[in-house]
Amino acid sequence: MTDKTNTNTNDNLLLDIRDLTIQYVTDSGTVHAVENLNLRLGRGETLGFVGETGAGKTTTALGIMRLIPSPPGVVRSGKIIFEGEDLLEKSEAEMRAVRGGKIAMIFQDPMTSLNPVMTVDKQIAEMIKLHKNVGEAESLKLAGDMLELVGIQRERMRDYPHQFSGGMKQRVVIAIALACDPGLLIADEPTTALDVTIQAQVLELMKELKRQFDASMLLITHDLGIVADICDKVAIMYAGRVVEYADKRALYTSPLHPYTIGLFNSVPDLDEDKEALNTIPGLMPDPMDLPSGCAFHPRCTHATEECSKSKPPMVEAGPGHFVSCPVRAGLKAQGGE
Amino acid sequence: MIRYILRRILFLIPVLIGVAFCVFTLLYLTPGDPARMILGDMATENAIKEFRAKEGLDKPFLLQFGNYIYKAITQGDIGRSYITKRPVMNEIMATFPATLKLAAFAIVIAVVVGLPCGILSAIKQYSVFDTLAMIFAMIGLSMPVFWLGLLLILLFSVHLRWLPPSGFDTFKAMILPSLALSAQSISMITRMTRSSMLEVVRADYIRTARSKGQKESVVIWVHALHNALIPVVTLCGLQFGHLLAGAILTESIFAVPGVGRLMVESIKMRDYPVVQGGVLFVAVAFSVVNLLVDLLYAYIDPRIKAQYR
Ligand SMILES: Nc1ncnc2c1ncn2[C@@H]1O[C@H](COP(=O)(O)OP(=O)(O)OP(=O)(O)O)[C@@H](O)[C@H]1O
Ligand SMILES: [Mg+2]
């Protein structure tokens, strides 16, 4: 990504990840979870972060929070610039003020994200006390307000997590995340563990609250339908790298990277009465032993000899539409698409 | 909650009757006539007959058992010692305080030592401390109590002459037996705390707590510890029960005048009513401790409490 053409002017830029590389060093080998990842998020934007399981989405999110479990996780290189400051340079104490206060995270599984032996009001109040200068009673009152905001009756604030359903637990988690009005909300597959009707409700709530709190959001998902519904921008991740980054509209109308196209084709389409889904041939590469060059080349129908040799750079194929596939970007530039 | 407690106490009754039945049957089947044992060899046939009639010993087995249970429940009368001729209940009550003290001391030592060791081991996994703690826990678990007891006596009583080798009347005398008895519990509590902590620290809600910007010390000591303690509390309770019931060896080695030693002595002298009463008493103590542990468990784990209705 080059600065001159990016639609975000610098003061509109909230999060700018540059060349982030995160590995897990284990006994059986080094997992290249995130490799030279670049990502930008403007103020007020919602960025959809899409990729198959194991692509490194959660790792990226934990990297931003500086919560990569270590060992085995190691941040090898890169910068995570948030509001103009590199989070990787911050001390642990400075980071604690960022976590929850400026960047809040919603985790994948609401069933296990709440402390089972603490009432939910205390869990929300804990967040409030950490970042706002209020006493115990006031924090509990605010916690009750937050619960009402996410659609849970105040009377239930003294309940324990096991007394709530999955969808309600996720609402509690959302209440915790938004309690201190964070500038950035990272939601890691917030609805994957919920059943479909509840998914829609929770997403609607998040959409509404994001607007109300004027927060930016990094929404991790592998559901392109959710992305279409909520996001402004989309980043497609494959084997630890962002392979395509664009406005939602541009990405949905003219996806460029062969992997992105494969993803779209594998979404079931009700209008077309096809027998089988078009799945992408081959499997996700072993993250301990990534293919040389473009990690996608063994599964790619467009692959040339060059693809297996050098890592493809991100090129801007259209305004604000970046793709790391020289073959396809070239085609587009020649008007071949 | 009250209903749960009452139900648990009700459940205790069949268990205890079962235990009593087993012990009573054993006693009934052992050779030797209780009447003759109590009245002595010099007693006349008539006196014996009279005694048997008075004590109901000429009745059928089940009736005798029923009578035994009835007297145990209504009068706390569980027979008389063949040797001292005193009620078994008195014998047990005279020795129980020592056993209780010994077990209580041992469990306190086990918790006070085992819990912090386990927590530290988990926080500093694979450190020198962790390795040493795990080695000691291994030794503590595998060392038989009688051997450890003898080693302690050799070191602290014979060589260093710091502590008396037997008795249980002074605080100093209580140290060695409690220590010997607690070794296995220390080891088990250390290991359980460590593994429980290690598991909990990886839990999602710990990550949530960190993502709030919470201090690592609060994350560990508030969020992780409370959850990690849940299985440890159960273990401590079970251990306390075991210590109460299992103090026999320790009491024998250190000559502690407790229920365990009373039972050993009674077995040696074929004083069956005392043996029977002792077993019954230990079973009651064990069950009561278990009940208390379950209640404590409900207190610290709200998920369990919800089921107790
Ligand atoms: N603690 C860890 N130790 C070792 N490897 C790990 C660890 N956490 C993640 N990984 C590996 O890092 C890679 C990226 O994992 P990550 O959880 O970031 O994927 P993801 O994109 O979030 O997948 P999902 O959609 O399943 O959540 C995977 O290959 C995973 O096996
Ligand atoms: Mg994930």
CSV table of C-alpha atoms and ligand atoms in Angstrom, one decimal, chain A residues 22-26 29 31-34 51-62 68-69 71-73 108 188-189 220-222 237 240 284-288, ligand 1:
chain,number,residue,atom,x,y,z
A,22,ILE,CA,4.0,-13.0,14.2
A,23,GLN,CA,5.1,-16.6,14.7
A,24,TYR,CA,4.4,-19.4,17.2
A,25,VAL,CA,7.6,-21.2,18.0
A,26,THR,CA,6.7,-24.7,19.1
A,29,GLY,CA,8.2,-26.2,14.3
A,31,VAL,CA,4.1,-21.5,12.8
A,32,HIS,CA,4.1,-18.6,10.4
A,33,ALA,CA,0.8,-17.3,11.7
A,34,VAL,CA,1.1,-13.7,10.4
A,51,GLY,CA,-10.1,-15.7,5.9
A,52,GLU,CA,-10.3,-19.4,6.3
A,53,THR,CA,-9.7,-21.0,9.7
A,54,GLY,CA,-6.0,-20.8,10.5
A,55,ALA,CA,-5.4,-17.8,8.3
A,56,GLY,CA,-4.1,-15.8,11.3
A,57,LYS,CA,-7.1,-13.6,12.0
A,58,THR,CA,-7.2,-14.1,15.7
A,59,THR,CA,-3.4,-13.9,15.9
A,60,THR,CA,-3.5,-10.5,14.2
A,61,ALA,CA,-6.2,-9.3,16.6
A,62,LEU,CA,-4.3,-10.5,19.7
A,68,ILE,CA,-0.3,-13.0,22.0
A,69,PRO,CA,0.4,-15.9,24.4
A,71,PRO,CA,5.6,-18.6,24.8
A,72,PRO,CA,5.0,-19.8,22.1
A,73,GLY,CA,4.0,-16.5,20.3
A,108,GLN,CA,-14.9,-15.8,19.4
A,188,ASP,CA,-13.4,-11.9,16.6
A,189,GLU,CA,-16.1,-13.9,14.9
A,220,ILE,CA,-13.2,-10.8,11.9
A,221,THR,CA,-15.3,-13.4,10.2
A,222,HIS,CA,-15.4,-15.9,7.5
A,237,MET,CA,-6.4,-12.9,4.5
A,240,GLY,CA,-0.9,-15.1,7.3
A,284,MET,CA,-4.9,-24.6,3.3
A,285,PRO,CA,-1.1,-24.9,3.3
A,286,ASP,CA,0.6,-26.1,6.5
A,287,PRO,CA,1.4,-22.9,8.4
A,288,MET,CA,4.7,-24.5,9.5
C,1,LIG,N1,-0.9,-20.7,20.9
C,1,LIG,C1,-0.6,-21.2,19.7
C,1,LIG,N2,0.5,-22.1,19.6
C,1,LIG,C2,0.8,-22.5,18.4
C,1,LIG,N3,0.2,-22.3,17.2
C,1,LIG,C3,-0.8,-21.4,17.3
C,1,LIG,C4,-1.3,-20.9,18.5
C,1,LIG,N4,-2.4,-20.1,18.3
C,1,LIG,C5,-2.6,-20.2,17.0
C,1,LIG,N5,-1.7,-21.0,16.3
C,1,LIG,C6,-1.6,-21.3,14.9
C,1,LIG,O1,-1.5,-20.0,14.2
C,1,LIG,C7,-2.2,-20.1,13.0
C,1,LIG,C8,-3.2,-18.9,13.0
C,1,LIG,O2,-4.1,-19.1,14.0
C,1,LIG,P1,-5.3,-18.1,14.3
C,1,LIG,O3,-6.0,-18.5,15.5
C,1,LIG,O4,-4.8,-16.7,14.2
C,1,LIG,O5,-6.3,-18.4,13.0
C,1,LIG,P2,-7.7,-17.8,12.7
C,1,LIG,O6,-7.6,-17.1,11.4
C,1,LIG,O7,-8.2,-17.0,13.9
C,1,LIG,O8,-8.6,-19.1,12.6
C,1,LIG,P3,-10.1,-19.4,13.0
C,1,LIG,O9,-11.0,-18.9,11.9
C,1,LIG,O10,-10.2,-20.8,13.2
C,1,LIG,O11,-10.3,-18.7,14.3
C,1,LIG,C9,-2.9,-21.4,13.0
C,1,LIG,O12,-2.2,-22.3,12.1
C,1,LIG,C10,-2.8,-21.9,14.4
C,1,LIG,O13,-2.7,-23.3,14.4
